[in-house]
Amino acid sequence: GFWDNGETAKTAKTANSARLVDRHSCPPQRPLASVAVATAGDCRAIPAAHFVAFGSRSADHGATSPDTFLSLLALLARGRHNAAFMPGSPRVKQLWLFALALAAWAQTASSPAAEMAQAAQAFATELNSEQQGKLFFSLDDQERYDWHYIPRARRGVSFKSMSPAQQARADQLLRAALSEEGHRTLNNIRSLDQVLWERTHNPIRDSALYFFTFFGRPSEHGPWGWRVEGHHLSLNFTLQGGQVVSATPFFFGANPAEVRDEGQYRGLRTLPQEEDLARRLLKLLTAERRRKALIKVEAPADIVTGVARRAELGPPVGVAYAAMTAEQQKVLQELLEVYARRLRKELAEAELARIRAAGLEKIHFAWAGGSEPGQGHYYRLHGPTFVIEYDNTQDGANHIHTVWRDFERDFGPDPLRAHYATSAHHRKREPQRHESTKR
């Protein structure tokens, strides 16, 4: 360990550096096999073994090790007047060794595609042969495009069929794709099925009936994809050439949107910002622009793009970003980021950069239905490359569906996409498979 006298150091992360604060605010570490590090005011111990293995990463991919590297440098700077930290002392040699190792780790940290591949391989290895037979499909299998968000029979490997160790491996794959907020939201969505089960005792309401499917064999560079799906959840990722080339369709839903039942989940709102920011943006619009934004008096019963292989809409309608005030534009960007930042940081930034490159000024905000809580409502953000849809009309407007679709990259580039693009037969709008009016 680093310490042998019970001293601990507490560091707080700032925008671009780490500063040392009162070491006595963290409890002493005995026996000493860890260094105490505080992120956002939270004191936690990171085992020294993590530094040697270069394996310490935050759940939100926030580069814990580089932060710790800065902390160690700060510790060295503070300790320059302490005999134990004088140049040449064994303790200083240890600290510099770990600091340099951490710096090297920060430069060679694996990419999102590599982390997904590693997590997927570890998950698949943990499964038995019967489960593996259910997990794998070819990359061009039509199952890949048979996605939905209602409770129904599904193929793949469910949480329900997994051992605790297998569930832990599956969760690591989710964490490789999602931000901490996205991961928490996914788990809240699953928890809502427990709320529905307690209401009805219907076996289709089951927080463990969420299924993983792999399309192709996971590898860092080879083409493959994966999906996790269940009631009100469908996440689809495609990887090729060491990159995550598609993270759509991406569906999150919530029923109930606000839990009013008695019990441990009472008061839970699973998708609050998606609703509140959009309503705030609507109310910020002038009367004239609000009339332009309102595309229908009554909200549609569900998301308009449905579950078609390709998302298709007509020309953008509503109010353009370019026609908004600075305050309205700020709220629209905040709303857009709520959706993007469900993904881990690198993927979210890539999605946002692509949207900006296509032109923020071309994004349109459209609304349908009532403007007050409890009234059925719908909105969408429609840009050159994407559409985000939100619908809340069922169960007294307490039942949310949201989806992110990419017009060019849903399910990633593949031979089938080229076929769809060039075949006159497929250029017609595909039928939407709405299997149930009750989700």
CSV table of C-alpha atoms in Angstrom, one decimal, residues 69-358:
chain,number,residue,atom,x,y,z
A,69,PHE,CA,-2.9,10.8,-11.7
A,70,LEU,CA,-3.4,14.5,-11.1
A,71,SER,CA,-4.2,13.8,-7.5
A,72,LEU,CA,-0.9,12.0,-7.1
A,73,LEU,CA,1.0,14.9,-8.6
A,74,ALA,CA,-0.8,17.2,-6.1
A,75,LEU,CA,0.1,14.9,-3.3
A,76,LEU,CA,3.8,15.0,-4.4
A,77,ALA,CA,3.7,18.8,-4.5
A,78,ARG,CA,2.2,19.1,-1.0
A,79,GLY,CA,4.6,16.5,0.5
A,80,ARG,CA,7.8,18.2,-0.7
A,81,HIS,CA,8.3,19.6,2.9
A,82,ASN,CA,7.7,16.2,4.5
A,83,ALA,CA,10.8,14.0,5.0
A,84,ALA,CA,8.8,11.0,3.9
A,85,PHE,CA,8.2,12.7,0.6
A,86,MET,CA,11.6,14.1,-0.1
A,87,PRO,CA,13.2,13.3,-3.5
A,88,GLY,CA,14.7,9.9,-3.5
A,89,SER,CA,12.5,8.5,-0.7
A,90,PRO,CA,10.9,5.1,-1.3
A,91,ARG,CA,7.4,6.6,-1.0
A,92,VAL,CA,8.1,9.2,-3.7
A,93,LYS,CA,9.5,6.6,-6.0
A,94,GLN,CA,6.3,4.6,-5.5
A,95,LEU,CA,4.1,7.5,-6.2
A,96,TRP,CA,6.0,8.5,-9.3
A,97,LEU,CA,5.9,5.0,-10.6
A,98,PHE,CA,2.1,4.8,-10.2
A,99,ALA,CA,1.6,8.3,-11.6
A,100,LEU,CA,3.6,7.5,-14.8
A,101,ALA,CA,1.8,4.2,-15.2
A,102,LEU,CA,-1.5,6.0,-14.9
A,103,ALA,CA,-0.4,8.5,-17.5
A,104,ALA,CA,0.4,5.7,-19.9
A,105,TRP,CA,-3.0,4.0,-19.1
A,106,ALA,CA,-4.8,7.3,-19.9
A,107,GLN,CA,-3.2,7.5,-23.3
A,108,THR,CA,-4.0,3.8,-24.2
A,109,ALA,CA,-7.5,3.6,-22.6
A,110,SER,CA,-9.7,1.3,-24.8
A,111,SER,CA,-12.3,2.7,-27.1
A,112,PRO,CA,-16.0,2.3,-26.7
A,113,ALA,CA,-16.0,-0.4,-29.5
A,114,ALA,CA,-13.1,-2.3,-27.7
A,115,GLU,CA,-14.8,-2.1,-24.4
A,116,MET,CA,-18.1,-3.3,-25.8
A,117,ALA,CA,-16.4,-6.2,-27.6
A,118,GLN,CA,-14.5,-7.2,-24.5
A,119,ALA,CA,-17.6,-7.1,-22.3
A,120,ALA,CA,-19.6,-9.0,-24.9
A,121,GLN,CA,-17.0,-11.7,-25.2
A,122,ALA,CA,-16.8,-12.0,-21.4
A,123,PHE,CA,-20.6,-12.3,-21.3
A,124,ALA,CA,-20.8,-14.9,-24.0
A,125,THR,CA,-18.1,-16.9,-22.4
A,126,GLU,CA,-20.0,-17.0,-19.1
A,127,LEU,CA,-23.0,-18.6,-20.8
A,128,ASN,CA,-23.6,-22.3,-21.3
A,129,SER,CA,-23.9,-23.8,-24.7
A,130,GLU,CA,-27.7,-23.7,-24.7
A,131,GLN,CA,-27.7,-20.0,-23.9
A,132,GLN,CA,-25.1,-19.3,-26.5
A,133,GLY,CA,-27.3,-21.0,-29.1
A,134,LYS,CA,-30.0,-18.5,-28.2
A,135,LEU,CA,-27.7,-15.5,-28.1
A,136,PHE,CA,-26.0,-15.6,-31.5
A,137,PHE,CA,-27.5,-14.7,-34.9
A,138,SER,CA,-25.7,-13.8,-38.1
A,139,LEU,CA,-25.2,-10.1,-38.8
A,140,ASP,CA,-27.6,-10.2,-41.8
A,141,ASP,CA,-30.4,-12.2,-40.0
A,142,GLN,CA,-33.8,-10.6,-40.2
A,143,GLU,CA,-34.1,-10.9,-36.5
A,144,ARG,CA,-31.8,-7.9,-36.3
A,145,TYR,CA,-34.5,-5.6,-37.7
A,146,ASP,CA,-37.4,-7.2,-35.8
A,147,TRP,CA,-37.4,-4.7,-32.9
A,148,HIS,CA,-40.2,-3.6,-30.7
A,149,TYR,CA,-40.9,-2.1,-27.3
A,150,ILE,CA,-44.1,-3.8,-26.2
A,151,PRO,CA,-44.3,-6.9,-24.0
A,152,ARG,CA,-44.1,-9.9,-26.3
A,153,ALA,CA,-42.2,-13.2,-27.0
A,154,ARG,CA,-38.6,-12.5,-27.8
A,155,ARG,CA,-35.5,-14.4,-28.9
A,156,GLY,CA,-32.2,-14.2,-27.2
A,157,VAL,CA,-31.1,-14.7,-23.6
A,158,SER,CA,-33.1,-13.0,-20.8
A,159,PHE,CA,-32.0,-11.8,-17.4
A,160,LYS,CA,-34.5,-14.3,-16.1
A,161,SER,CA,-32.6,-17.2,-17.5
A,162,MET,CA,-29.2,-16.0,-16.2
A,163,SER,CA,-27.3,-16.8,-13.1
A,164,PRO,CA,-26.1,-13.9,-10.9
A,165,ALA,CA,-22.6,-14.1,-12.5
A,166,GLN,CA,-24.1,-14.0,-16.0
A,167,GLN,CA,-26.3,-11.0,-15.0
A,168,ALA,CA,-23.2,-9.2,-13.8
A,169,ARG,CA,-21.5,-9.8,-17.1
A,170,ALA,CA,-24.5,-8.6,-19.0
A,171,ASP,CA,-24.6,-5.4,-16.9
A,172,GLN,CA,-20.9,-4.8,-17.7
A,173,LEU,CA,-21.9,-4.7,-21.4
A,174,LEU,CA,-24.7,-2.2,-20.7
A,175,ARG,CA,-22.2,0.0,-18.8
A,176,ALA,CA,-19.8,-0.1,-21.7
A,177,ALA,CA,-22.5,1.5,-23.8
A,178,LEU,CA,-24.4,3.8,-21.5
A,179,SER,CA,-23.6,6.8,-19.3
A,180,GLU,CA,-24.3,6.5,-15.6
A,181,GLU,CA,-27.6,8.4,-16.1
A,182,GLY,CA,-28.5,6.1,-19.0
A,183,HIS,CA,-27.8,3.0,-17.0
A,184,ARG,CA,-29.9,4.3,-14.1
A,185,THR,CA,-32.8,5.1,-16.4
A,186,LEU,CA,-32.6,1.6,-18.0
A,187,ASN,CA,-32.9,0.0,-14.5
A,188,ASN,CA,-35.8,2.3,-13.6
A,189,ILE,CA,-37.6,1.3,-16.8
A,190,ARG,CA,-37.2,-2.4,-15.7
A,191,SER,CA,-38.4,-1.6,-12.2
A,192,LEU,CA,-41.6,-0.1,-13.6
A,193,ASP,CA,-42.6,-3.6,-14.8
A,194,GLN,CA,-42.5,-4.7,-11.1
A,195,VAL,CA,-45.0,-1.8,-10.4
A,196,LEU,CA,-47.2,-3.1,-13.2
A,197,TRP,CA,-46.9,-6.7,-11.9
A,198,GLU,CA,-48.0,-5.6,-8.5
A,199,ARG,CA,-51.1,-4.1,-10.0
A,200,THR,CA,-52.1,-7.0,-12.2
A,201,HIS,CA,-50.0,-10.1,-11.4
A,202,ASN,CA,-49.8,-10.6,-15.1
A,203,PRO,CA,-46.7,-12.7,-15.8
A,204,ILE,CA,-45.8,-10.7,-18.9
A,205,ARG,CA,-45.0,-7.8,-16.4
A,206,ASP,CA,-41.6,-9.0,-15.4
A,207,SER,CA,-38.5,-6.9,-14.8
A,208,ALA,CA,-36.3,-9.9,-15.8
A,209,LEU,CA,-37.8,-10.4,-19.2
A,210,TYR,CA,-35.2,-8.3,-21.0
A,211,PHE,CA,-33.3,-10.1,-23.7
A,212,PHE,CA,-29.8,-9.9,-25.2
A,213,THR,CA,-29.1,-10.9,-28.8
A,214,PHE,CA,-25.8,-10.7,-30.7
A,215,PHE,CA,-25.5,-10.4,-34.4
A,216,GLY,CA,-22.2,-11.7,-35.6
A,217,ARG,CA,-19.3,-12.5,-33.3
A,218,PRO,CA,-18.1,-9.7,-31.0
A,219,SER,CA,-14.7,-8.3,-32.0
A,220,GLU,CA,-13.0,-5.0,-31.8
A,221,HIS,CA,-12.7,-4.5,-35.5
A,222,GLY,CA,-15.0,-7.0,-37.2
A,223,PRO,CA,-18.6,-6.1,-38.1
A,224,TRP,CA,-21.1,-7.2,-35.4
A,225,GLY,CA,-24.1,-5.8,-33.5
A,226,TRP,CA,-26.0,-6.4,-30.3
A,227,ARG,CA,-29.4,-5.6,-28.9
A,228,VAL,CA,-31.0,-5.5,-25.4
A,229,GLU,CA,-34.8,-5.3,-25.5
A,230,GLY,CA,-37.9,-5.8,-23.4
A,231,HIS,CA,-41.0,-3.8,-22.4
A,232,HIS,CA,-40.3,-0.1,-23.1
A,233,LEU,CA,-36.7,-0.7,-24.0
A,234,SER,CA,-34.8,-1.4,-27.2
A,235,LEU,CA,-31.2,-0.5,-27.6
A,236,ASN,CA,-29.4,-1.4,-30.9
A,237,PHE,CA,-25.7,-1.1,-31.5
A,238,THR,CA,-23.6,-1.8,-34.6
A,239,LEU,CA,-19.8,-1.9,-34.6
A,240,GLN,CA,-17.4,-2.0,-37.5
A,241,GLY,CA,-13.7,-1.2,-38.0
A,242,GLY,CA,-13.1,-0.4,-34.4
A,243,GLN,CA,-15.9,2.1,-34.2
A,244,VAL,CA,-19.5,2.1,-32.9
A,245,VAL,CA,-21.1,3.1,-36.2
A,246,SER,CA,-24.7,3.1,-35.0
A,247,ALA,CA,-26.5,3.4,-31.6
A,248,THR,CA,-30.0,3.5,-33.1
A,249,PRO,CA,-32.9,2.8,-32.9
A,250,PHE,CA,-32.7,3.8,-29.3
A,251,PHE,CA,-36.0,3.4,-27.4
A,252,PHE,CA,-36.8,4.3,-23.8
A,253,GLY,CA,-40.3,4.3,-22.4
A,254,ALA,CA,-42.0,4.6,-19.0
A,255,ASN,CA,-45.3,3.2,-17.7
A,256,PRO,CA,-46.2,4.7,-15.4
A,257,ALA,CA,-44.3,7.9,-16.2
A,258,GLU,CA,-44.9,9.0,-12.6
A,259,VAL,CA,-45.5,6.2,-10.0
A,260,ARG,CA,-48.5,7.1,-7.9
A,261,ASP,CA,-49.0,3.6,-6.5
A,262,GLU,CA,-48.1,3.0,-2.8
A,263,GLY,CA,-44.8,1.3,-2.3
A,264,GLN,CA,-41.1,1.8,-2.7
A,265,TYR,CA,-41.3,3.4,-6.2
A,266,ARG,CA,-44.0,6.0,-5.3
A,267,GLY,CA,-43.0,9.4,-6.7
A,268,LEU,CA,-40.5,7.9,-9.3
A,269,ARG,CA,-40.4,9.8,-12.6
A,270,THR,CA,-38.3,7.8,-15.0
A,271,LEU,CA,-38.1,10.3,-17.9
A,272,PRO,CA,-38.7,13.7,-16.2
A,273,GLN,CA,-36.4,16.0,-18.2
A,274,GLU,CA,-37.7,14.6,-21.5
A,275,GLU,CA,-41.1,15.9,-20.5
A,276,ASP,CA,-40.3,19.1,-18.5
A,277,LEU,CA,-37.7,20.6,-20.8
A,278,ALA,CA,-40.0,20.2,-23.9
A,279,ARG,CA,-42.9,21.8,-22.1
A,280,ARG,CA,-40.6,24.6,-21.0
A,281,LEU,CA,-39.5,25.2,-24.6
A,282,LEU,CA,-43.1,25.3,-25.8
A,283,LYS,CA,-44.1,27.9,-23.2
A,284,LEU,CA,-41.0,30.0,-24.0
A,285,LEU,CA,-42.3,30.4,-27.6
A,286,THR,CA,-44.2,33.5,-28.5
A,287,ALA,CA,-47.9,33.0,-29.3
A,288,GLU,CA,-47.1,33.2,-33.1
A,289,ARG,CA,-44.3,30.6,-32.9
A,290,ARG,CA,-46.4,28.4,-30.6
A,291,ARG,CA,-49.1,28.3,-33.3
A,292,LYS,CA,-46.4,27.3,-35.8
A,293,ALA,CA,-45.0,24.6,-33.5
A,294,LEU,CA,-48.5,23.1,-32.9
A,295,ILE,CA,-48.9,20.6,-35.8
A,296,LYS,CA,-52.0,18.9,-34.4
A,297,VAL,CA,-54.6,19.7,-31.8
A,298,GLU,CA,-54.7,16.1,-30.7
A,299,ALA,CA,-51.6,14.1,-30.1
A,300,PRO,CA,-51.0,10.9,-32.1
A,301,ALA,CA,-51.6,7.6,-30.2
A,302,ASP,CA,-47.9,6.6,-30.5
A,303,ILE,CA,-44.6,7.6,-32.0
A,304,VAL,CA,-45.1,8.2,-35.7
A,305,THR,CA,-42.1,6.3,-37.1
A,306,GLY,CA,-43.2,3.1,-35.4
A,307,VAL,CA,-40.9,0.2,-35.7
A,308,ALA,CA,-40.2,0.2,-39.4
A,309,ARG,CA,-36.8,-0.9,-40.7
A,310,ARG,CA,-36.2,2.7,-41.7
A,311,ALA,CA,-37.5,5.9,-40.1
A,312,GLU,CA,-39.4,8.0,-42.6
A,313,LEU,CA,-41.0,11.3,-42.2
A,314,GLY,CA,-42.0,14.1,-44.5
A,315,PRO,CA,-40.2,17.5,-44.5
A,316,PRO,CA,-39.5,18.9,-41.0
A,317,VAL,CA,-42.5,20.9,-39.5
A,318,GLY,CA,-42.8,23.2,-36.6
A,319,VAL,CA,-40.5,25.9,-35.5
A,320,ALA,CA,-36.9,26.0,-36.8
A,321,TYR,CA,-34.0,26.4,-34.4
A,322,ALA,CA,-32.8,29.3,-36.6
A,323,ALA,CA,-36.1,31.2,-35.8
A,324,MET,CA,-35.8,30.8,-32.0
A,325,THR,CA,-34.4,33.3,-29.5
A,326,ALA,CA,-31.1,32.5,-27.7
A,327,GLU,CA,-33.0,31.3,-24.6
A,328,GLN,CA,-35.2,29.0,-26.7
A,329,GLN,CA,-32.2,27.6,-28.5
A,330,LYS,CA,-30.5,26.9,-25.2
A,331,VAL,CA,-33.4,24.9,-23.9
A,332,LEU,CA,-33.7,23.0,-27.2
A,333,GLN,CA,-30.0,22.1,-27.0
A,334,GLU,CA,-30.5,21.0,-23.4
A,335,LEU,CA,-33.3,18.8,-24.4
A,336,LEU,CA,-31.3,17.3,-27.3
A,337,GLU,CA,-28.4,16.5,-24.8
A,338,VAL,CA,-30.8,14.7,-22.5
A,339,TYR,CA,-31.3,12.2,-25.2
A,340,ALA,CA,-27.7,12.0,-26.4
A,341,ARG,CA,-26.2,11.7,-23.0
A,342,ARG,CA,-28.0,8.5,-22.2
A,343,LEU,CA,-25.0,7.1,-24.1
A,344,ARG,CA,-21.5,7.0,-22.7
A,345,LYS,CA,-19.6,10.2,-23.1
A,346,GLU,CA,-17.6,9.4,-26.2
A,347,LEU,CA,-20.7,8.1,-28.1
A,348,ALA,CA,-22.8,11.1,-26.9
A,349,GLU,CA,-20.2,13.6,-28.1
A,350,ALA,CA,-20.0,11.9,-31.5
A,351,GLU,CA,-23.7,12.0,-32.0
A,352,LEU,CA,-23.9,15.6,-31.0
A,353,ALA,CA,-21.0,16.5,-33.2
A,354,ARG,CA,-22.7,14.9,-36.2
A,355,ILE,CA,-25.9,16.8,-35.5
A,356,ARG,CA,-24.1,20.1,-35.2
A,357,ALA,CA,-22.2,19.3,-38.5
A,358,ALA,CA,-25.5,18.9,-40.2
